Each structure stands twice: as C-alpha cells, then as structure tokens.
Amino acid sequence: MVSRAERSAFGDWWWTVDRLLLAGLAILMLAGLVFLMAGGPPVAERLGLSTFHFVNRQVMFLIPALFIMIPVSFLSLRHIRRLALLVYAIGMALILLAFQYGPEIKGAHRWIMIGPLGLQPSEFVKPAFVVLSAWAFSEGARRKDVPGTLLALLLLPATIVPLILQPDFGQTMLVTIVWCGLFFIAGLHWFWVMGLGGAGLVGIVAAYEFLPHVRARIERFLDKDSGDTFQVDTAMESFARGGWLGRGPGEGSVKRILPDAHTDFIFAVTAEEFGIIVCIALLLVFAFIVLRGLTLARRSEDTFCRLAATGLIFMFGLQACINMMVNVHLMPAKGMTLPFISYGGSSLLSLALGMGFLIALTRRRPRAEMMDTYNQDWPRG
C-alpha cells in the first residue's frame, strides 16, 4: 500500500487518480486476451500462422500500451496539450505519407510501414484531435483575445479531409460526431446544431453517391439481396448458437469460417462461446467506464479538463457501440475495432494514449496548479 504521507511522484499519482476507472480498463484488457484466445487461433490457422499468433502479438502490443498509458497519466495539463499537439502533427504527416508510400489494403491507403511494423496513423490522430479541439474551445471561452472557436472550426476539415481521401469513412464519421459533441458541450447555439446536422446529412448523401464502398455497405445493410452479407449473417448466427450461456470455450464453430473473427466480429465469437450473459457483462463494463468518465468530467471545474475528458470518453464509448451494433446488425459494417478487445496493434496503442490522457485529465488537482498551467501556455502580453 502507498501511504498518503508519501510525497513521491507515484504516491501523488496514486492518491489523485481514479482507481475505479483504472480497474475498469484493466478488466477490459484482460478480457480482451481471453476472448482473443477464442477468436484468434482459427484465423491464424487459416492464414498458415502459429495457433496463438494473434494472442502473442496482442500481448506484445499490450506491454508498450501500458508503458504509454501509465506515464501519460502522470502528465500535467500543460504537457498533455503539448503531447497532443506533437502526436497530431506527426500523425497527420504520416497520413499524408501513406498516400505515397503506404501499401494499398482493401482499396485504401491507411497504413504506413515503419520497418517491419505497420501503423495506422489515423488511430493516433483521434485522441490528439479530441484534446486539441477541447483546448481550442476552452481557450475561446476563457479568453476573448484567443480565436479558439475559429481554430476548432478549422481543425475539423484539416483532419477529416485526409481521412476521406484515404478513404476511411468510419474514422471520419467517428471524429466528426465527437467534434460535434464537443461543440455542443462548449455552448453551441441551436442554430449551429441544425446547421451541423444538415451538413452531416449532406455528407452522408455525398458519401453514398460518390464512394462505391460506402454505397455497397449501406445497400447491403438495407437489402441483404443487394450484395454479400456473409460476415454479418454469420455473426448473427453466432448469437443464436451461443444462447444465454454459450457453447463453452473453444467449442464455437462459426469462428472457423468468419474472416474477421479476431477483429471486427470478436463480439460475435464471444457470444457463441461464452454466451449472451457474458456479452451483457462486457457491455456493462464499457458502460461503467463511460459513466465513470462522464461523472469525473462533470466534477471538474476546469473547462479544458471537462471538455477533453468528455470528448475522449465519448469517442471510446461510441467506438464500442459502433462495433457491437455492427455485430448485431443494427448498422452497416464500419471496420471499427472493439476497444481493448479486438486484435490490433495501432488500435491498442492509440486507445492506451487516449485513456492515458483521460486518466491524467480526471486526476484531482489544486486550482492553483491549473491556473499556473494556463498562464504558461498562453502568456498575457
């Protein structure tokens, strides 16, 4: 146990961090390894890899993920903003480089190869974008001499235009919805709410008209006879076969024919082997983390902390909802991973960065520390 009287950096961190939030994230990480042991081996065997290839790689990525999340959670508010700016700048540069040098995978240039390691830069841009948007909105509300709202308005198209060109409609939609949520929380007038809603509708229509893969996904969702719906149909069959209690670990059969059983459809594999009750329990863990994060954000007196924490937890919860809704055929396929559960190195590392930001933002801090941080970031002339 760490004594409250201990004045070390770890002691200060331990007594100011929200340990319930930490516990919820730890449960997700451990659950992810368990569920990946069910969904990963059949995919690995089909690809001619060792049985536990994806499980071993997930563990390999989980270790640096922890080394990202924990140190980032120690950061002060000033260093959170500076790290977010650095990550955003590097991430956007890598996205642009991916157009020229990245491999084309399923018709998109979303990856950049750094030696033997493949990274998806857009994953890292997401948490940094949320923090920077919250920073801009909060500064615009706090100081009239800082064009914060204008910067936030410019930040959105600067981020989503390269994502659209990749193309990556799922990430574009996620980033845009989170940004609109931040704008609303920051005090957006109802006139702008209607305007943004209309712009979003126009964007969906334009994507349907000009992006063939988006049109195909929407049409397959609305009409099964319009295209291949094998993965979604197979995922739904997993829930039916598993029932309430599941068929038992390792006893699932649908995962052997489901191409993305270890990534996009791991929730369906979990349903077949562990049952709908375990899926509900997993859903409750996600709900607990989201509600806990929102509660901590609401308690914060600092506008930046409140906006950034809300945006990060909104993005986390929305991504989980999208993945699970796709698995139960409540929305078209998006290629979105289930946070800390699905296999994916870039996703795991970026989620660790985002949750590190969240833990740091929701730590208990004296008001004097926050004011000193702002004065150093934006000195008055």
Short mmCIF file of C-alpha atoms in Angstrom, two decimals:
data_model
loop_
_atom_site.label_atom_id
_atom_site.label_comp_id
_atom_site.label_asym_id
_atom_site.label_seq_id
_atom_site.Cartn_x
_atom_site.Cartn_y
_atom_site.Cartn_z
CA MET A 1 0.00 0.00 0.00
CA VAL A 2 1.10 3.57 -0.71
CA SER A 3 0.88 5.93 2.25
CA ARG A 4 -0.86 9.29 1.83
CA ALA A 5 2.14 10.85 3.57
CA GLU A 6 4.47 9.65 0.82
CA ARG A 7 5.42 12.60 -1.39
CA SER A 8 6.91 10.65 -4.30
CA ALA A 9 5.63 11.09 -7.86
CA PHE A 10 3.96 7.68 -7.70
CA GLY A 11 2.40 8.47 -4.32
CA ASP A 12 0.94 11.74 -5.63
CA TRP A 13 -0.36 9.92 -8.71
CA TRP A 14 -1.91 7.02 -6.76
CA TRP A 15 -3.90 9.26 -4.42
CA THR A 16 -5.14 11.61 -7.16
CA VAL A 17 -6.01 9.11 -9.89
CA ASP A 18 -9.43 7.45 -10.14
CA ARG A 19 -8.76 3.83 -9.26
CA LEU A 20 -12.23 2.63 -10.30
CA LEU A 21 -11.55 3.86 -13.83
CA LEU A 22 -8.19 2.08 -13.78
CA ALA A 23 -9.87 -1.13 -12.62
CA GLY A 24 -12.44 -0.99 -15.42
CA LEU A 25 -9.72 -0.56 -18.06
CA ALA A 26 -7.67 -3.40 -16.55
CA ILE A 27 -10.71 -5.71 -16.73
CA LEU A 28 -11.16 -4.86 -20.43
CA MET A 29 -7.51 -5.58 -21.23
CA LEU A 30 -7.59 -8.97 -19.51
CA ALA A 31 -10.95 -9.83 -21.07
CA GLY A 32 -9.53 -8.95 -24.48
CA LEU A 33 -6.79 -11.55 -24.14
CA VAL A 34 -9.29 -14.22 -23.02
CA PHE A 35 -11.71 -13.54 -25.88
CA LEU A 36 -8.88 -13.31 -28.42
CA MET A 37 -7.78 -16.81 -27.39
CA ALA A 38 -11.19 -17.90 -28.69
CA GLY A 39 -11.34 -15.88 -31.90
CA GLY A 40 -7.67 -15.67 -32.88
CA PRO A 41 -6.48 -19.30 -33.37
CA PRO A 42 -8.89 -20.28 -36.21
CA VAL A 43 -7.95 -17.18 -38.21
CA ALA A 44 -4.24 -17.81 -37.60
CA GLU A 45 -4.55 -21.42 -38.77
CA ARG A 46 -6.39 -20.36 -41.95
CA LEU A 47 -3.52 -17.96 -42.71
CA GLY A 48 -0.88 -20.63 -42.06
CA LEU A 49 0.39 -18.97 -38.87
CA SER A 50 1.07 -20.46 -35.46
CA THR A 51 -2.08 -21.15 -33.43
CA PHE A 52 -1.61 -18.34 -30.92
CA HIS A 53 0.00 -15.87 -33.33
CA PHE A 54 -2.57 -13.12 -32.75
CA VAL A 55 -2.71 -13.70 -28.99
CA ASN A 56 1.08 -13.47 -28.71
CA ARG A 57 1.18 -10.30 -30.80
CA GLN A 58 -1.61 -8.76 -28.72
CA VAL A 59 0.44 -9.40 -25.57
CA MET A 60 3.46 -7.94 -27.34
CA PHE A 61 1.50 -4.75 -28.08
CA LEU A 62 -0.19 -4.69 -24.66
CA ILE A 63 3.14 -4.24 -22.87
CA PRO A 64 4.10 -0.99 -24.72
CA ALA A 65 0.46 0.10 -24.44
CA LEU A 66 0.79 0.01 -20.65
CA PHE A 67 4.09 1.87 -20.94
CA ILE A 68 2.20 4.55 -22.87
CA MET A 69 -0.94 4.77 -20.74
CA ILE A 70 0.66 4.89 -17.29
CA PRO A 71 3.38 7.51 -17.99
CA VAL A 72 0.92 9.69 -19.94
CA SER A 73 -1.45 9.60 -16.95
CA PHE A 74 1.31 11.29 -14.87
CA LEU A 75 1.41 14.35 -17.17
CA SER A 76 0.37 17.84 -16.14
CA LEU A 77 -2.29 19.67 -18.15
CA ARG A 78 0.34 21.71 -19.96
CA HIS A 79 2.25 18.60 -21.03
CA ILE A 80 -0.98 16.83 -22.08
CA ARG A 81 -1.69 19.63 -24.53
CA ARG A 82 1.86 19.69 -25.85
CA LEU A 83 1.98 15.92 -26.31
CA ALA A 84 -1.38 16.00 -28.10
CA LEU A 85 -0.07 18.69 -30.47
CA LEU A 86 3.08 16.66 -31.17
CA VAL A 87 1.15 13.41 -31.76
CA TYR A 88 -1.36 15.20 -34.00
CA ALA A 89 1.37 16.80 -36.14
CA ILE A 90 3.30 13.53 -36.56
CA GLY A 91 0.09 11.54 -37.17
CA MET A 92 -1.15 13.90 -39.90
CA ALA A 93 2.27 13.87 -41.55
CA LEU A 94 2.23 10.06 -41.59
CA ILE A 95 -1.31 10.03 -43.03
CA LEU A 96 -0.10 12.19 -45.92
CA LEU A 97 2.98 9.99 -46.41
CA ALA A 98 0.74 6.91 -46.51
CA PHE A 99 -0.84 8.19 -49.73
CA GLN A 100 2.54 7.98 -51.46
CA TYR A 101 4.40 5.24 -49.64
CA GLY A 102 1.79 3.21 -47.76
CA PRO A 103 0.54 -0.15 -49.07
CA GLU A 104 -2.93 -0.34 -50.58
CA ILE A 105 -5.09 -2.63 -48.44
CA LYS A 106 -8.70 -3.27 -49.50
CA GLY A 107 -8.58 -0.22 -51.76
CA ALA A 108 -7.37 2.23 -49.07
CA HIS A 109 -4.03 3.78 -48.10
CA ARG A 110 -4.39 3.82 -44.32
CA TRP A 111 -1.13 2.19 -43.23
CA ILE A 112 2.49 3.26 -43.08
CA MET A 113 5.32 0.76 -42.67
CA ILE A 114 8.00 1.61 -40.09
CA GLY A 115 10.47 -1.23 -40.57
CA PRO A 116 8.57 -4.49 -40.02
CA LEU A 117 5.87 -2.68 -38.05
CA GLY A 118 2.71 -1.45 -39.76
CA LEU A 119 0.95 1.52 -38.12
CA GLN A 120 -2.37 3.20 -38.88
CA PRO A 121 -1.65 6.90 -38.20
CA SER A 122 -5.33 7.89 -38.08
CA GLU A 123 -5.74 5.87 -34.88
CA PHE A 124 -3.23 8.10 -33.08
CA VAL A 125 -4.67 11.29 -34.54
CA LYS A 126 -8.07 10.64 -32.92
CA PRO A 127 -7.20 11.15 -29.22
CA ALA A 128 -4.84 14.02 -30.06
CA PHE A 129 -7.58 15.68 -32.13
CA VAL A 130 -10.03 15.50 -29.21
CA VAL A 131 -7.56 17.10 -26.79
CA LEU A 132 -6.63 19.87 -29.26
CA SER A 133 -10.29 20.61 -30.06
CA ALA A 134 -11.12 20.81 -26.35
CA TRP A 135 -8.13 23.09 -25.83
CA ALA A 136 -9.27 25.42 -28.63
CA PHE A 137 -12.89 25.54 -27.42
CA SER A 138 -11.89 26.14 -23.80
CA GLU A 139 -9.45 28.91 -24.67
CA GLY A 140 -12.04 30.57 -26.91
CA ALA A 141 -14.49 30.58 -24.00
CA ARG A 142 -11.91 31.73 -21.45
CA ARG A 143 -10.11 34.47 -23.38
CA LYS A 144 -11.61 36.79 -25.95
CA ASP A 145 -8.19 37.57 -27.47
CA VAL A 146 -7.68 33.92 -28.49
CA PRO A 147 -9.63 32.75 -31.60
CA GLY A 148 -10.25 29.35 -30.07
CA THR A 149 -13.59 28.59 -31.72
CA LEU A 150 -12.21 29.52 -35.14
CA LEU A 151 -9.21 27.24 -34.59
CA ALA A 152 -11.56 24.41 -33.60
CA LEU A 153 -13.65 25.02 -36.72
CA LEU A 154 -10.54 24.84 -38.92
CA LEU A 155 -9.23 21.77 -37.13
CA LEU A 156 -12.14 19.57 -38.20
CA PRO A 157 -11.76 19.85 -42.02
CA ALA A 158 -7.97 19.73 -41.69
CA THR A 159 -8.40 16.34 -40.00
CA ILE A 160 -11.23 14.69 -41.90
CA VAL A 161 -10.30 15.65 -45.48
CA PRO A 162 -7.20 13.37 -45.48
CA LEU A 163 -9.30 10.64 -43.83
CA ILE A 164 -11.91 10.91 -46.59
CA LEU A 165 -9.20 10.72 -49.25
CA GLN A 166 -7.72 7.51 -47.78
CA PRO A 167 -10.72 6.64 -47.81
CA ASP A 168 -11.77 5.90 -44.22
CA PHE A 169 -15.43 6.77 -43.80
CA GLY A 170 -15.75 5.07 -40.39
CA GLN A 171 -13.00 7.10 -38.74
CA THR A 172 -14.27 10.26 -40.45
CA MET A 173 -17.74 9.72 -39.01
CA LEU A 174 -16.36 8.97 -35.54
CA VAL A 175 -14.14 12.07 -35.45
CA THR A 176 -16.92 14.30 -36.77
CA ILE A 177 -19.53 13.10 -34.28
CA VAL A 178 -17.12 13.55 -31.35
CA TRP A 179 -16.20 17.05 -32.57
CA CYS A 180 -19.89 17.97 -32.84
CA GLY A 181 -20.40 16.67 -29.31
CA LEU A 182 -17.59 18.90 -28.05
CA PHE A 183 -19.02 21.87 -29.92
CA PHE A 184 -22.41 21.28 -28.32
CA ILE A 185 -20.96 20.94 -24.81
CA ALA A 186 -18.90 24.09 -25.34
CA GLY A 187 -22.15 26.07 -25.72
CA LEU A 188 -23.16 25.71 -29.36
CA HIS A 189 -26.28 27.66 -30.32
CA TRP A 190 -29.24 25.63 -31.62
CA PHE A 191 -28.85 27.36 -34.98
CA TRP A 192 -25.44 25.73 -35.37
CA VAL A 193 -26.81 22.39 -34.18
CA MET A 194 -29.29 22.41 -37.04
CA GLY A 195 -26.60 23.58 -39.47
CA LEU A 196 -24.17 20.84 -38.47
CA GLY A 197 -26.92 18.25 -38.60
CA GLY A 198 -27.78 19.34 -42.13
CA ALA A 199 -24.11 19.30 -43.15
CA GLY A 200 -23.76 15.79 -41.73
CA LEU A 201 -26.78 14.62 -43.72
CA VAL A 202 -25.34 16.15 -46.89
CA GLY A 203 -22.02 14.40 -46.16
CA ILE A 204 -23.73 11.00 -45.79
CA VAL A 205 -25.63 11.50 -49.05
CA ALA A 206 -22.43 12.59 -50.82
CA ALA A 207 -20.56 9.56 -49.47
CA TYR A 208 -23.36 7.30 -50.70
CA GLU A 209 -23.27 8.88 -54.16
CA PHE A 210 -19.51 9.17 -54.72
CA LEU A 211 -17.90 6.41 -52.60
CA PRO A 212 -18.76 2.98 -54.03
CA HIS A 213 -17.72 1.02 -50.92
CA VAL A 214 -19.92 3.22 -48.70
CA ARG A 215 -22.87 2.73 -51.05
CA ALA A 216 -22.30 -1.03 -51.09
CA ARG A 217 -22.26 -1.24 -47.29
CA ILE A 218 -25.43 0.82 -46.87
CA GLU A 219 -27.26 -1.14 -49.56
CA ARG A 220 -26.22 -4.48 -48.04
CA PHE A 221 -27.48 -3.26 -44.68
CA LEU A 222 -30.85 -2.20 -46.07
CA ASP A 223 -31.26 -5.10 -48.51
CA LYS A 224 -29.48 -8.42 -47.94
CA ASP A 225 -30.06 -9.45 -51.56
CA SER A 226 -28.07 -6.46 -52.88
CA GLY A 227 -24.65 -7.95 -52.03
CA ASP A 228 -22.53 -10.23 -49.90
CA THR A 229 -23.70 -10.18 -46.26
CA PHE A 230 -21.83 -13.33 -45.22
CA GLN A 231 -19.97 -11.83 -42.24
CA VAL A 232 -23.00 -10.11 -40.71
CA ASP A 233 -25.23 -13.15 -41.24
CA THR A 234 -22.59 -15.42 -39.72
CA ALA A 235 -22.18 -13.07 -36.75
CA MET A 236 -25.92 -13.15 -36.11
CA GLU A 237 -25.80 -16.94 -36.27
CA SER A 238 -23.16 -16.88 -33.52
CA PHE A 239 -25.61 -15.26 -31.10
CA ALA A 240 -28.29 -17.80 -31.96
CA ARG A 241 -25.95 -20.76 -31.49
CA GLY A 242 -24.42 -19.49 -28.27
CA GLY A 243 -27.67 -18.71 -26.49
CA TRP A 244 -27.55 -17.34 -22.96
CA LEU A 245 -24.71 -19.49 -21.58
CA GLY A 246 -22.62 -20.23 -24.68
CA ARG A 247 -21.26 -23.47 -26.07
CA GLY A 248 -18.10 -23.33 -23.96
CA PRO A 249 -14.54 -22.04 -24.53
CA GLY A 250 -13.10 -23.50 -27.72
CA GLU A 251 -16.41 -25.10 -28.75
CA GLY A 252 -17.51 -22.42 -31.20
CA SER A 253 -17.78 -23.32 -34.86
CA VAL A 254 -18.78 -20.07 -36.56
CA LYS A 255 -15.37 -18.50 -35.83
CA ARG A 256 -13.79 -21.07 -38.15
CA ILE A 257 -15.45 -19.51 -41.19
CA LEU A 258 -15.71 -15.87 -40.04
CA PRO A 259 -12.84 -13.93 -41.74
CA ASP A 260 -12.60 -11.14 -39.14
CA ALA A 261 -13.33 -13.24 -36.06
CA HIS A 262 -10.33 -11.73 -34.22
CA THR A 263 -11.04 -8.08 -35.06
CA ASP A 264 -14.37 -6.60 -36.17
CA PHE A 265 -16.50 -9.60 -35.14
CA ILE A 266 -14.86 -10.79 -31.94
CA PHE A 267 -18.03 -9.78 -30.06
CA ALA A 268 -19.97 -12.38 -32.06
CA VAL A 269 -17.37 -15.06 -31.33
CA THR A 270 -17.65 -14.20 -27.63
CA ALA A 271 -21.41 -14.64 -27.83
CA GLU A 272 -21.16 -18.15 -29.30
CA GLU A 273 -18.55 -19.48 -26.89
CA PHE A 274 -19.30 -17.58 -23.67
CA GLY A 275 -22.96 -16.71 -24.14
CA ILE A 276 -25.12 -13.62 -24.28
CA ILE A 277 -24.81 -13.20 -20.50
CA VAL A 278 -21.04 -12.63 -20.84
CA CYS A 279 -21.69 -10.21 -23.72
CA ILE A 280 -24.06 -8.25 -21.47
CA ALA A 281 -21.42 -8.27 -18.71
CA LEU A 282 -18.88 -6.91 -21.21
CA LEU A 283 -21.35 -4.24 -22.26
CA LEU A 284 -21.79 -3.28 -18.60
CA VAL A 285 -18.02 -2.88 -18.20
CA PHE A 286 -17.98 -0.49 -21.15
CA ALA A 287 -20.99 1.35 -19.71
CA PHE A 288 -19.29 1.63 -16.31
CA ILE A 289 -16.13 3.12 -17.83
CA VAL A 290 -18.16 5.61 -19.88
CA LEU A 291 -20.39 6.66 -16.99
CA ARG A 292 -17.43 6.89 -14.62
CA GLY A 293 -15.54 9.02 -17.11
CA LEU A 294 -18.51 11.34 -17.63
CA THR A 295 -19.02 11.65 -13.86
CA LEU A 296 -15.38 12.61 -13.36
CA ALA A 297 -15.57 15.08 -16.24
CA ARG A 298 -18.68 16.71 -14.77
CA ARG A 299 -16.97 17.15 -11.41
CA SER A 300 -14.07 19.07 -12.93
CA GLU A 301 -14.17 22.84 -12.51
CA ASP A 302 -11.73 23.35 -15.38
CA THR A 303 -13.34 23.84 -18.80
CA PHE A 304 -10.49 22.21 -20.73
CA CYS A 305 -10.45 19.13 -18.48
CA ARG A 306 -14.21 18.82 -18.69
CA LEU A 307 -14.32 19.10 -22.48
CA ALA A 308 -11.31 16.91 -23.20
CA ALA A 309 -12.35 14.15 -20.78
CA THR A 310 -15.90 14.16 -22.15
CA GLY A 311 -14.63 14.00 -25.74
CA LEU A 312 -12.23 11.13 -25.03
CA ILE A 313 -14.79 9.03 -23.17
CA PHE A 314 -17.44 9.84 -25.82
CA MET A 315 -15.09 8.61 -28.55
CA PHE A 316 -14.27 5.47 -26.55
CA GLY A 317 -17.93 4.65 -25.90
CA LEU A 318 -19.07 5.49 -29.42
CA GLN A 319 -16.42 3.23 -30.97
CA ALA A 320 -17.53 0.37 -28.72
CA CYS A 321 -21.19 0.97 -29.60
CA ILE A 322 -20.48 1.02 -33.34
CA ASN A 323 -18.59 -2.28 -33.18
CA MET A 324 -21.27 -4.05 -31.14
CA MET A 325 -24.12 -2.62 -33.24
CA VAL A 326 -22.45 -3.89 -36.41
CA ASN A 327 -22.15 -7.35 -34.83
CA VAL A 328 -25.90 -7.47 -34.12
CA HIS A 329 -26.77 -5.90 -37.50
CA LEU A 330 -28.07 -2.59 -36.16
CA MET A 331 -25.90 -0.53 -38.52
CA PRO A 332 -23.76 -1.06 -41.64
CA ALA A 333 -20.26 -2.54 -41.27
CA LYS A 334 -17.65 0.09 -40.40
CA GLY A 335 -14.42 -1.82 -39.82
CA MET A 336 -14.26 -0.43 -36.26
CA THR A 337 -12.46 -2.39 -33.55
CA LEU A 338 -13.92 -3.12 -30.11
CA PRO A 339 -11.71 -1.13 -27.68
CA PHE A 340 -9.11 -3.28 -25.89
CA ILE A 341 -10.93 -6.45 -27.04
CA SER A 342 -10.28 -6.71 -30.79
CA TYR A 343 -6.85 -7.59 -32.13
CA GLY A 344 -4.89 -4.64 -33.47
CA GLY A 345 -1.60 -3.01 -32.52
CA SER A 346 -2.35 0.53 -33.71
CA SER A 347 -5.79 0.47 -32.12
CA LEU A 348 -4.42 -0.82 -28.81
CA LEU A 349 -1.62 1.75 -28.64
CA SER A 350 -3.88 4.67 -29.58
CA LEU A 351 -6.50 3.60 -27.05
CA ALA A 352 -3.77 3.46 -24.41
CA LEU A 353 -2.75 7.00 -25.35
CA GLY A 354 -6.36 8.22 -25.19
CA MET A 355 -7.04 6.54 -21.85
CA GLY A 356 -3.74 7.87 -20.50
CA PHE A 357 -4.95 11.35 -21.42
CA LEU A 358 -8.30 10.62 -19.75
CA ILE A 359 -6.75 9.37 -16.51
CA ALA A 360 -4.45 12.40 -16.36
CA LEU A 361 -7.29 14.83 -17.07
CA THR A 362 -9.54 13.37 -14.37
CA ARG A 363 -6.92 13.40 -11.61
CA ARG A 364 -7.67 15.65 -8.65
CA ARG A 365 -5.62 18.85 -8.95
CA PRO A 366 -5.45 22.08 -6.93
CA ARG A 367 -6.97 25.06 -8.73
CA ALA A 368 -3.67 26.95 -8.42
CA GLU A 369 -1.91 24.28 -10.49
CA MET A 370 -4.47 24.63 -13.30
CA MET A 371 -4.23 28.44 -13.41
CA ASP A 372 -0.43 28.30 -13.45
CA THR A 373 -0.57 25.86 -16.36
CA TYR A 374 -2.81 28.16 -18.41
CA ASN A 375 -0.66 31.21 -17.76
CA GLN A 376 2.41 29.37 -19.03
CA ASP A 377 0.58 28.13 -22.15
CA TRP A 378 -0.96 31.47 -23.12
CA PRO A 379 1.07 34.33 -21.54
CA ARG A 380 -0.65 37.68 -21.48
CA GLY A 381 1.08 40.44 -23.35
#
